[in-house]
Tab-separated table of C-alpha atoms in Angstrom:
chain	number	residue	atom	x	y	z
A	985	UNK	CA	0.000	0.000	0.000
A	986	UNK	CA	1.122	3.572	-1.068
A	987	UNK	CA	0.034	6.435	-0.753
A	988	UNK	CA	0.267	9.499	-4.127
A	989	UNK	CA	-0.733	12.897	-4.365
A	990	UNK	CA	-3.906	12.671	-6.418
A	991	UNK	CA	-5.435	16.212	-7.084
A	992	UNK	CA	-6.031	19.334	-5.912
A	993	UNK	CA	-9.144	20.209	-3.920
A	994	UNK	CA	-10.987	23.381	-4.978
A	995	UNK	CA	-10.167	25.317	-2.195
A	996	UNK	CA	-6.198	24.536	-2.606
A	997	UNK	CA	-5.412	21.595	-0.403
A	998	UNK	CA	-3.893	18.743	-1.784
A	999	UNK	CA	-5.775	15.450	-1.843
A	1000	UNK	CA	-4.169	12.037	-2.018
A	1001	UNK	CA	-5.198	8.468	-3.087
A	1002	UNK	CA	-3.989	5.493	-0.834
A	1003	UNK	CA	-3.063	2.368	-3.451
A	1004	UNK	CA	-3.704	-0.701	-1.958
A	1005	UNK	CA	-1.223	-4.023	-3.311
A	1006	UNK	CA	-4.259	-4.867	-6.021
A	1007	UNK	CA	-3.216	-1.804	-7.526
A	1008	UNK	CA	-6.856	-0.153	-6.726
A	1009	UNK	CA	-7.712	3.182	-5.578
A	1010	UNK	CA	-10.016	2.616	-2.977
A	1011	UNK	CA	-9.444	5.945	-0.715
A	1012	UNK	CA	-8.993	9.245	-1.134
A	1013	UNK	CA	-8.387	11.759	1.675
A	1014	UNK	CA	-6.449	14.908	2.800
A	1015	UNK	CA	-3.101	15.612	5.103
A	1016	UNK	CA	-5.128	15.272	7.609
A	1017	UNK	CA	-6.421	11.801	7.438
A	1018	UNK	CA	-4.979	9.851	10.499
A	1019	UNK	CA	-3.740	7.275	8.420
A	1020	UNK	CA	-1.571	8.812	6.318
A	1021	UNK	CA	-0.485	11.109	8.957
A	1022	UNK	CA	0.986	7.471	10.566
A	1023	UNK	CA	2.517	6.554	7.146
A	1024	UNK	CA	4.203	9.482	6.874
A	1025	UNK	CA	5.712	9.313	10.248
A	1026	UNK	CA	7.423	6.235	9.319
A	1027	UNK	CA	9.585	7.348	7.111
A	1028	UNK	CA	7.326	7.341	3.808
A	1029	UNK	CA	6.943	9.596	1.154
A	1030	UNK	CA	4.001	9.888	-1.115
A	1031	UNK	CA	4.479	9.373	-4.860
A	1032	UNK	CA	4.483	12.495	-7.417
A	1033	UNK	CA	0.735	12.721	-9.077
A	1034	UNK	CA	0.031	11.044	-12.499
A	1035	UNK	CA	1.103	13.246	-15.924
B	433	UNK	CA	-44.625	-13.018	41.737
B	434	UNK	CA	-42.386	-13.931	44.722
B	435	UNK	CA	-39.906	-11.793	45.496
B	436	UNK	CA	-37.083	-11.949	48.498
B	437	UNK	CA	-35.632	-8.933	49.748
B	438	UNK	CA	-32.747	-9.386	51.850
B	439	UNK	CA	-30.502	-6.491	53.412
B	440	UNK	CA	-27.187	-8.542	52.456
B	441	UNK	CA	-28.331	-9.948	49.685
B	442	UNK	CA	-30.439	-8.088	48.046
B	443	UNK	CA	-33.325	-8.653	45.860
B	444	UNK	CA	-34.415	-11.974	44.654
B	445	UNK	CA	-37.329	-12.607	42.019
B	446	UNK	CA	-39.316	-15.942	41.146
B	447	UNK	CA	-37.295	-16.844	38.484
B	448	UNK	CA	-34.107	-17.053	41.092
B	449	UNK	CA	-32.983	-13.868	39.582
B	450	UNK	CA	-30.943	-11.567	42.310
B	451	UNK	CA	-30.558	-8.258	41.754
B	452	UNK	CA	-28.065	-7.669	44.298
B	453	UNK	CA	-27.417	-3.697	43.920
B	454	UNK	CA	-29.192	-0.968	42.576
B	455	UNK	CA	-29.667	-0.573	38.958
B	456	UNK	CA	-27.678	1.319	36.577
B	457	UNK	CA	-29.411	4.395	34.808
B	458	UNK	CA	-31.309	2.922	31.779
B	459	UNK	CA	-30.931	5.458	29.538
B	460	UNK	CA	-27.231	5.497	28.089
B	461	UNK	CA	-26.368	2.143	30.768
B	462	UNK	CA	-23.915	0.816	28.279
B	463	UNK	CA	-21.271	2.136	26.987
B	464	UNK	CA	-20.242	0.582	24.124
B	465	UNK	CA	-21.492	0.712	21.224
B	466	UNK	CA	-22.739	-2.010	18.432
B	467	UNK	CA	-22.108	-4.339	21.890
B	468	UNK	CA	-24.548	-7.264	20.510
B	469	UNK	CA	-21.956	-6.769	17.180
B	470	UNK	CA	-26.195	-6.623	14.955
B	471	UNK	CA	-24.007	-3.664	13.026
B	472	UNK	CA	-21.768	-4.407	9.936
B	473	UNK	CA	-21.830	-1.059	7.588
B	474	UNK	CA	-18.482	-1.999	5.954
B	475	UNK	CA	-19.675	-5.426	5.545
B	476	UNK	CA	-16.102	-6.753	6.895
B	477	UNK	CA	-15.454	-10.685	6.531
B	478	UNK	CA	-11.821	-11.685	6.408
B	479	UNK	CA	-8.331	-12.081	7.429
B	480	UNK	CA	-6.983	-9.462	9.397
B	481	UNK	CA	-3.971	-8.339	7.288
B	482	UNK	CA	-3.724	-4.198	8.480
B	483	UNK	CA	-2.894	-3.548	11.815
B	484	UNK	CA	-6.108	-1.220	13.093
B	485	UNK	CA	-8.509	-2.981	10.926
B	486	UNK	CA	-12.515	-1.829	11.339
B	487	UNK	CA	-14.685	-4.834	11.084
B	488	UNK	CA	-17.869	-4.744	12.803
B	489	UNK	CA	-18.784	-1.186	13.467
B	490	UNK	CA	-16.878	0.237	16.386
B	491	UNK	CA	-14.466	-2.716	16.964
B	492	UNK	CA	-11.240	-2.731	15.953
B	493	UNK	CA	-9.061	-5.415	15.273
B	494	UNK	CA	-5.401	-4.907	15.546
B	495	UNK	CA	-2.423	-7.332	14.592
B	496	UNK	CA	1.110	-6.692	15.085
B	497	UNK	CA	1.742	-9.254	12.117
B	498	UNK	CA	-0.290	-9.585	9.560
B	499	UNK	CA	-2.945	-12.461	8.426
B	500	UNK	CA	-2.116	-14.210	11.302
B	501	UNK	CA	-6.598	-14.561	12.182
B	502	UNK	CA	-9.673	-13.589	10.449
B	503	UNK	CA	-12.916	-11.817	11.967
B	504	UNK	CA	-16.640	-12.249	10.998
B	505	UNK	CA	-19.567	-11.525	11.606
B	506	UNK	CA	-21.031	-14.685	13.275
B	507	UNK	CA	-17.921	-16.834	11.969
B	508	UNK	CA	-18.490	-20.924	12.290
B	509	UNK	CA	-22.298	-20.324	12.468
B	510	UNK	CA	-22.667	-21.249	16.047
B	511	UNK	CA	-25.847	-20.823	18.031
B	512	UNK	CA	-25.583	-17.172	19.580
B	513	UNK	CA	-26.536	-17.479	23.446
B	514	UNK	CA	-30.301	-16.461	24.169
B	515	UNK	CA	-31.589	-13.586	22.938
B	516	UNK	CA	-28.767	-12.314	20.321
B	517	UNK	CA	-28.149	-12.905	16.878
B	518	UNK	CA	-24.932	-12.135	16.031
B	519	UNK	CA	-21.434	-12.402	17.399
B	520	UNK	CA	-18.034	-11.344	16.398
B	521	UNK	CA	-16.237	-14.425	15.575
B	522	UNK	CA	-12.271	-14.676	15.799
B	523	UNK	CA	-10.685	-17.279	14.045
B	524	UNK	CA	-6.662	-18.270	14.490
B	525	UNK	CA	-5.397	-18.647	11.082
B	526	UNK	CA	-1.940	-19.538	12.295
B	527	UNK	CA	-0.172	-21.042	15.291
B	528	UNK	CA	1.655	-17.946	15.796
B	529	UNK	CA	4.549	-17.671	18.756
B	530	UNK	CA	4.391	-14.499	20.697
B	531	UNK	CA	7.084	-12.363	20.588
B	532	UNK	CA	7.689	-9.970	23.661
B	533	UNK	CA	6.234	-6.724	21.722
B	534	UNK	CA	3.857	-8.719	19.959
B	535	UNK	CA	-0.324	-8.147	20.202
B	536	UNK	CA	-2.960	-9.513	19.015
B	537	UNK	CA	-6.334	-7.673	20.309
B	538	UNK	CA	-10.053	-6.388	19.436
B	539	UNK	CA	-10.639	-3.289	21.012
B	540	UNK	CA	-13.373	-0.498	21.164
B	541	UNK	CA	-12.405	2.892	21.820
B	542	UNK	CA	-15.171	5.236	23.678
B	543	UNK	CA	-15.665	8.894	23.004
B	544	UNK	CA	-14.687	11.134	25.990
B	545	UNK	CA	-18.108	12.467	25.718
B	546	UNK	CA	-19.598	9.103	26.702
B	547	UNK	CA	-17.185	8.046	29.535
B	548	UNK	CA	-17.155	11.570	31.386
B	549	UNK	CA	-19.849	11.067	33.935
B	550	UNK	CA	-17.818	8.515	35.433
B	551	UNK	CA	-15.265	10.975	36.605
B	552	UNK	CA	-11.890	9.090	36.062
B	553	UNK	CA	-8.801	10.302	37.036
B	554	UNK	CA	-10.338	11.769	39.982
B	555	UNK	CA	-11.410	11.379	43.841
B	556	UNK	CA	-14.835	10.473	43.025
B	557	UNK	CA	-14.222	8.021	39.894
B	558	UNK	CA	-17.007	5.123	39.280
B	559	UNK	CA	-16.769	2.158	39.559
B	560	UNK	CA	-17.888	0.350	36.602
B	561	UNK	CA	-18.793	-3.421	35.450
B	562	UNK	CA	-17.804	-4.833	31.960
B	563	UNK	CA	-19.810	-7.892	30.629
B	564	UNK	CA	-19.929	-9.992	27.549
B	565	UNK	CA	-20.761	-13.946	26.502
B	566	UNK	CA	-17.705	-15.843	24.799
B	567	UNK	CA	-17.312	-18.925	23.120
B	568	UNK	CA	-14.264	-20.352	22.493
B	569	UNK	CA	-12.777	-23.480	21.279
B	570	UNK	CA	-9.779	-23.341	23.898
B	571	UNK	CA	-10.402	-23.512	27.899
B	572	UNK	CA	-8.414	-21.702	30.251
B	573	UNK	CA	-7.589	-17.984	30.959
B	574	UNK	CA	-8.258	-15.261	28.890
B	575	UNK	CA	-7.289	-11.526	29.261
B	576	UNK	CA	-8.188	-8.213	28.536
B	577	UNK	CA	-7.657	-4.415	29.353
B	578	UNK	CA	-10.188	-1.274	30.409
B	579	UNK	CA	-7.997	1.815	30.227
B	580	UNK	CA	-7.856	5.275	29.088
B	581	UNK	CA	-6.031	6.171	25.934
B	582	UNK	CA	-2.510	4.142	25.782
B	583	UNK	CA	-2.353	4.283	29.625
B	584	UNK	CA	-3.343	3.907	32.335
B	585	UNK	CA	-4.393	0.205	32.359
B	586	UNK	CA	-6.437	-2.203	34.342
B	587	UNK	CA	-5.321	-5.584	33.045
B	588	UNK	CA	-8.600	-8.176	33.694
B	589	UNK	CA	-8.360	-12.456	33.418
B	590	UNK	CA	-11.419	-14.230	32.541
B	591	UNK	CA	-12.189	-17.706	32.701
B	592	UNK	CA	-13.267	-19.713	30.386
B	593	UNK	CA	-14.209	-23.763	31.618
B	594	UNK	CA	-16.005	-25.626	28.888
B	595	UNK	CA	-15.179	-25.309	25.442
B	596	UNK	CA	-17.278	-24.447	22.924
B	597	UNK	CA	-20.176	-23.255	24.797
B	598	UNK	CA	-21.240	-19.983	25.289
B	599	UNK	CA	-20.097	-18.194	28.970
B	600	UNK	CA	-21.265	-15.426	30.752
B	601	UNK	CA	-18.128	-12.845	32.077
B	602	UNK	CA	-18.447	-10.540	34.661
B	603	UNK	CA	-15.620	-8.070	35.334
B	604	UNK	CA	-15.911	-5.254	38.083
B	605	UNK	CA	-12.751	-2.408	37.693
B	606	UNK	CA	-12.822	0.077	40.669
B	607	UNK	CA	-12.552	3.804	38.893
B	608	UNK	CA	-9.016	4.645	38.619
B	609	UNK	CA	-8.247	7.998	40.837
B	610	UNK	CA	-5.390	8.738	38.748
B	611	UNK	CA	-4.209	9.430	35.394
B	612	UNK	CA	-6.100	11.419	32.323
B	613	UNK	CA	-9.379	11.012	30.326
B	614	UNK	CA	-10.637	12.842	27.416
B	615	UNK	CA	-14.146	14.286	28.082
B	616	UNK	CA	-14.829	15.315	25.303
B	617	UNK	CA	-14.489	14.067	21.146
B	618	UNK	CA	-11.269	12.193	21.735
B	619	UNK	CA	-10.628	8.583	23.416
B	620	UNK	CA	-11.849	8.410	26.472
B	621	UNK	CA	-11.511	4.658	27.457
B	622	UNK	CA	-10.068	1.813	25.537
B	623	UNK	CA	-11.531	-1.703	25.909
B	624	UNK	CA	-8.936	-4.630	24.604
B	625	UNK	CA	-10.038	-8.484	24.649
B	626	UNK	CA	-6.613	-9.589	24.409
B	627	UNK	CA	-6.187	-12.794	21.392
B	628	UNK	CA	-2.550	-12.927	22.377
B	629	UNK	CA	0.000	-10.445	23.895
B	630	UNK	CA	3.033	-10.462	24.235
B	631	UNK	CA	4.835	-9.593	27.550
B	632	UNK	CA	5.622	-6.178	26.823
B	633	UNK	CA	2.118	-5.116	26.907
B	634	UNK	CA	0.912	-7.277	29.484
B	635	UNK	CA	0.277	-6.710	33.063
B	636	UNK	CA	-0.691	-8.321	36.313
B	637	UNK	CA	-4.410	-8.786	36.710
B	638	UNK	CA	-6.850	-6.861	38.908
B	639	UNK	CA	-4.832	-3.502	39.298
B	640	UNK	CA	-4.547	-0.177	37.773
B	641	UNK	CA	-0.956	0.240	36.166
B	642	UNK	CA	0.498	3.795	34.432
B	643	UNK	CA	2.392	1.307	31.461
B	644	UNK	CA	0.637	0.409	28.455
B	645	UNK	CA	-0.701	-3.066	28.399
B	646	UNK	CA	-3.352	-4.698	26.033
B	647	UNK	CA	-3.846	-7.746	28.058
B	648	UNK	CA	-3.123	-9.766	31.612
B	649	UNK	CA	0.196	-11.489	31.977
B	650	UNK	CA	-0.328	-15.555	31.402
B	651	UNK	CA	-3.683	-15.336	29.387
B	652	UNK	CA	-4.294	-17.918	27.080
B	653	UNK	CA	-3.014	-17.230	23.202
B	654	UNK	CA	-5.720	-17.744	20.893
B	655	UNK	CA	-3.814	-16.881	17.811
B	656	UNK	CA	-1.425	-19.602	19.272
B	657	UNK	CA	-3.543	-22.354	18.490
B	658	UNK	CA	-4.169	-22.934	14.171
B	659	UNK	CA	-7.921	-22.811	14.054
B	660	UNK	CA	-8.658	-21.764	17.918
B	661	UNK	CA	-11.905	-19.513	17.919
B	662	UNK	CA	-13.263	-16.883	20.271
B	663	UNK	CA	-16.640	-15.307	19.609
B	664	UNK	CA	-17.683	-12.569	21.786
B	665	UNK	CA	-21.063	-10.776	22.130
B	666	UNK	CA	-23.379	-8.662	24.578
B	667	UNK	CA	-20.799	-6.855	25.424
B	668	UNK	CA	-21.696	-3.772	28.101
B	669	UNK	CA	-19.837	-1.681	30.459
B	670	UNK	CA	-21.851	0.128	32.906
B	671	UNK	CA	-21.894	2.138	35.986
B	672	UNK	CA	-21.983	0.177	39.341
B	673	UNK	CA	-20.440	-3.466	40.724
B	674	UNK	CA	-23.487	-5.657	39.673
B	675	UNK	CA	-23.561	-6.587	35.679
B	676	UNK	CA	-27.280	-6.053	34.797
B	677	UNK	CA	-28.631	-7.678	31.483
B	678	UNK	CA	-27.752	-6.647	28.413
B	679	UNK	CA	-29.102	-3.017	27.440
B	680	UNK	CA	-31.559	-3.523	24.452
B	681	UNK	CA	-31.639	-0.254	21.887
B	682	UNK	CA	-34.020	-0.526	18.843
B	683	UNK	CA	-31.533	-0.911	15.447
B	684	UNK	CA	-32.003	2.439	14.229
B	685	UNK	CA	-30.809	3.378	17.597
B	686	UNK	CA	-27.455	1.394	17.571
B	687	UNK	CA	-27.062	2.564	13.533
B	688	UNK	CA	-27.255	5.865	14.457
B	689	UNK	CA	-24.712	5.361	17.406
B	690	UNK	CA	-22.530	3.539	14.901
B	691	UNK	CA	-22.911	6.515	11.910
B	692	UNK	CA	-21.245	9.442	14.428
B	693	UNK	CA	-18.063	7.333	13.715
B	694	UNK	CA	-18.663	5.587	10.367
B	695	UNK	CA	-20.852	6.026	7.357
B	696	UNK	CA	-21.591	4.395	4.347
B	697	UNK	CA	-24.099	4.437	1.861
B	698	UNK	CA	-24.793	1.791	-1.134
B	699	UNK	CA	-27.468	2.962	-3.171
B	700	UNK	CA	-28.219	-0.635	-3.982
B	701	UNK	CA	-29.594	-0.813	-7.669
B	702	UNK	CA	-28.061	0.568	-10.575
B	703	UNK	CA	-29.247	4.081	-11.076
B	704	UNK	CA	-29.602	4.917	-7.433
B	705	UNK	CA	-28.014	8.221	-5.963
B	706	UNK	CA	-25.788	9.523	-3.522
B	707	UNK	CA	-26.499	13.333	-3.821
B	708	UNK	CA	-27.239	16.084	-5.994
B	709	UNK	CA	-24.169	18.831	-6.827
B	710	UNK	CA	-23.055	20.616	-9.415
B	711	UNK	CA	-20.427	20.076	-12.458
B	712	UNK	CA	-18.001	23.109	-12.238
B	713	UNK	CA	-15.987	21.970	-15.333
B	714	UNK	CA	-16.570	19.722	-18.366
B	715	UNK	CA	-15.267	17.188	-16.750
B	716	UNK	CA	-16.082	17.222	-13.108
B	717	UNK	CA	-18.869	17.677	-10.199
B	718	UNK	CA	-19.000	18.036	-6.958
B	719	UNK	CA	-21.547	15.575	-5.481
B	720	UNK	CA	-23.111	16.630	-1.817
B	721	UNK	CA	-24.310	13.474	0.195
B	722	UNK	CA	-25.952	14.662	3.774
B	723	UNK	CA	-24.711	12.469	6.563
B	724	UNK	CA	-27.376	10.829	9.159
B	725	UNK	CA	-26.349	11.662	12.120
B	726	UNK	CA	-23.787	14.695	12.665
B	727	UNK	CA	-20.681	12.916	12.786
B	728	UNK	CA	-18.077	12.874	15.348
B	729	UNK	CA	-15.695	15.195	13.490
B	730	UNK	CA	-15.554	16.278	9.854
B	731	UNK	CA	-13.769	12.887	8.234
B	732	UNK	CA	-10.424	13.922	6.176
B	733	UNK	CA	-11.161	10.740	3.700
B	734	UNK	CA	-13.288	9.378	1.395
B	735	UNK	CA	-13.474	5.580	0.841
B	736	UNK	CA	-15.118	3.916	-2.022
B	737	UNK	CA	-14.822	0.571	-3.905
B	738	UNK	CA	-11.936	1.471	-6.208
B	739	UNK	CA	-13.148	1.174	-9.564
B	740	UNK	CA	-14.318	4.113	-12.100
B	741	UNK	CA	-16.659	2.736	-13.863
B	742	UNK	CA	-19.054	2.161	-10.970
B	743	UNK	CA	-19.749	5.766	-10.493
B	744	UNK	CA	-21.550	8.204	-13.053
B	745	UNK	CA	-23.134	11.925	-13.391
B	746	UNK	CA	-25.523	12.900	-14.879
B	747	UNK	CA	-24.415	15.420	-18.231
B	748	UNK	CA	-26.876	18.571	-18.974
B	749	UNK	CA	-29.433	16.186	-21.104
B	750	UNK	CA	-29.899	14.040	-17.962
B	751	UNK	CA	-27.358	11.345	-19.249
B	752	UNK	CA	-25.378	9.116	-17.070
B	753	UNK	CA	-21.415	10.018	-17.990
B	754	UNK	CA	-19.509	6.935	-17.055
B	755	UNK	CA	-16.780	8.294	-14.035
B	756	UNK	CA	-13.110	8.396	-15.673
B	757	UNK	CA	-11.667	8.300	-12.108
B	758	UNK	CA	-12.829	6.774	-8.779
B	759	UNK	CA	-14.593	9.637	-7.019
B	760	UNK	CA	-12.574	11.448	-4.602
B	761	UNK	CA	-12.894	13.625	-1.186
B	762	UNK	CA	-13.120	17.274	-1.674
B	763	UNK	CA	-13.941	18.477	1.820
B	764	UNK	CA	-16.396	17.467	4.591
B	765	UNK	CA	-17.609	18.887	7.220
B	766	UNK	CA	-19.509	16.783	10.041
B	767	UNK	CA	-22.717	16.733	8.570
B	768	UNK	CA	-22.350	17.271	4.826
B	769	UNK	CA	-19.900	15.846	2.579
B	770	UNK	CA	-18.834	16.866	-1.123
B	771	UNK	CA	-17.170	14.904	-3.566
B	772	UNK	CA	-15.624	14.864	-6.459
B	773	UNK	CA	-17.036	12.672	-10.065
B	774	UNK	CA	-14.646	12.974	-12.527
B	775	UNK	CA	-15.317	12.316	-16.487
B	776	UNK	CA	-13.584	12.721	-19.658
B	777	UNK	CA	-15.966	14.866	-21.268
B	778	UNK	CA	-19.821	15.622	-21.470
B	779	UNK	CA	-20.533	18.032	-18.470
B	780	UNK	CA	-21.061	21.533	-18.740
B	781	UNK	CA	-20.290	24.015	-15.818
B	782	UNK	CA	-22.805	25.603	-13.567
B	783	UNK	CA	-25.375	23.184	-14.529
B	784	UNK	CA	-27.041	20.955	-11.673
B	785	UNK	CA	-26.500	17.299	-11.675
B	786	UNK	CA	-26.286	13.848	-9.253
B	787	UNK	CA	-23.909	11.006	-8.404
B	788	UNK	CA	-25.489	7.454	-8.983
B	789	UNK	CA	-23.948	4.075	-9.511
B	790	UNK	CA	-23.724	2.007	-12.222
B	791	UNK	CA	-22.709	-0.854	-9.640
B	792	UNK	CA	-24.984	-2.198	-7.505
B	793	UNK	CA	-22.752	-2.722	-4.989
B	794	UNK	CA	-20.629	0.914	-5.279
B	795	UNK	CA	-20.745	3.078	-2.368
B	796	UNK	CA	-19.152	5.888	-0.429
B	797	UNK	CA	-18.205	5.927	2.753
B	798	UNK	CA	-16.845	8.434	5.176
B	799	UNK	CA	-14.784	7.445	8.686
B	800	UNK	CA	-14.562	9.498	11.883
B	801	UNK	CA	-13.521	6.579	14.238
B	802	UNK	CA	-11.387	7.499	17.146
């Protein structure tokens, strides 16, 4: 599971989509979202948006 | 009706029932939440394989390595004990050898709001009384953990004599005088029904410790044992030394309880909607769905069930468009959500339109667990 920056919201935050191992986007969230908040504490780094 | 009153006692009535202090409140007696596990929004069946896994609403399972047992909703299809029908079912997938940091646990966390009556952490804390039924395959000692948020921590043993046969547990934890406990939105008391801990985060039984511990030193491991099972249901923790039966609340009730920390919704036949909105671009809306219940706090994520093509809008002609992209969280606050449906053409900005699914079994769903 990864997580990559996804979009940005229309107010100017940055959304990003967790990628689970199936390769499937099944959650989308913001900076705030516990989860990620514990992902990025250990050391990860979220991938660059699509092109 | 025959009934014995008895100053030591207390009451008795003609079914041999004692009632042997005086009754909790009724209204908000238990609290925990989804305690008869009747609520499954996310649907969960399955191995455990993330550590902080949400399976039945409000309980969480966690697993320090991963896959090692599954949970489900009424898992082996056992007989639940009088008057329930459903369980949570654990089910060792593994004969797994505990390493000192290692834990294996289910666990409900409280809202502060709901705990703050009992006054923990100070002179005049409550006692309270935590009950449940478990089945289990294995015999012996089981442990568990009431405690505030990481620490401090009241490791509890339970007994369990005949396998496979439902038991009723009574545990009575005098209020702690000491330590710190939200009051408010946050954790304010963790429950853990310990499947296997290792020693690091186990403690001795039957006393208030300021260390973290999930379970009681030398409880049985279930996740030590390939195939051992524990089901668990009726789970309450009230106010007072004296378990009283389980609290009944009507389902809408319990839902509602359940949707301040999770919600999902699953239109359920193709065509059906989530929300009206409004495309602001060619290629994208923003879809507002109105939550329940005011949720705990505003969620920061969106889930859904990860593929496109499940999701449409509706273009200016009232035409589905067929989503290019999984639809995506925009912002939220705690009673209104709006999200994002992305196409590759066909909208036009400033006109109305609605989310729907093209996938009976799509949905959205929006998290605000503790």
């Amino acid at each position: 599971m990864i997580y990559k920056i996804h979009s940005t919201n229309l107010d100017g935050k940055t959304i990003y989509a967790r990628i689970d191992d199936d390769g499937l986007c099944r959650l989308t969230c913001t900076e705030d979202y516990p989860e990620l908040k514990s992902w990025l504490e250990e050391g990860n780094t979220p991938e660059p948006a699509d092109q | 009706m025959t009934m014995t009153l008895d100053g030591t006692s207390g009451v008795t009535f003609n079914d041999t029932s004692l009632q042997g202090a005086a009754a909790s409140p009724y209204v908000l007696k238990n609290r925990i939440i989804n305690g008869d596990m009747r609520i499954n929004q996310r649907g969960w069946t399955g191995t455990v394989v993330t550590d902080g896994t949400y399976t039945l609403d409000r309980f969480i399972a966690f697993t320090s390595v991963a896959s090692k047992y599954s949970v489900s909703q009424n898992a082996g299809s056992v007989t639940p004990p009088t008057g329930f029908s459903n369980y949570l079912g654990v089910t060792s997938l593994a004969a797994t050898t505990l390493a000192a940091g290692d834990y294996y646990m289910i666990t409900q966390y409280i809202e502060g709001y709901n705990i703050a009556d009992l006054a923990w952490g100070t002179a005049n804390a409550k006692t309270v009384t935590l009950s449940f039924q478990v089945y289990s395959s294995l015999t012996g000692t089981f442990g568990g953990v009431v405690g505030g948020n990481s620490n401090p921590a009241y490791p509890f043993t339970y007994t369990i004599s005949t396998a496979n046969t439902w038991t009723t547990i009574s545990i009575t934890v005098a209020g702690p005088t000491t330590g710190t406990f939200n009051s408010t939105t946050g954790r304010g008391m963790n429950i853990h029904f310990g499947l296997g801990v290792g020693s690091t985060y186990s403690g001795t039984a039957g006393a208030w410790s300021s260390n973290t511990y999930y379970s009681a030193t030398g409880a049985t491991s279930v996740v030590g044992t390939n195939g051992a099972t524990l089901y668990i249901t009726g789970v309450q923790l009230e106010i007072g030394s004296t378990a009283t039966p389980f609290e009944r609340r009507l389902y809408n009730q319990e839902l509602a309880n359940c949707q301040r920390y999770y919600y999902r919704t699953t239109p359920a036949f193709v065509g059906g909607r989530f929300g009206m909105g409004q495309a602001y671009s060619t290629t994208a809306s923003i879809i507002l769905t109105q939550f329940p219940v005011p949720m705990r706090i505003a969620p920061t994520a969106l889930e859904q069930n990860g593929t496109a093509n499940n999701y449409s809008t509706l273009s200016n002609t009232g035409s589905g468009v067929t989503c290019s992209a999984v639809p995506s969280f925009n912002q939220c606050t705690n009673v209104l959500s709006e999200t994002v449906f992305t196409v590759a053409s066909g909208l036009t900005a400033g006109n109305a339109t609605v989310g729907l699914v093209l996938n009976a079994n799509a949905y959205l769903g929006w998290s605000a667990e503790l």
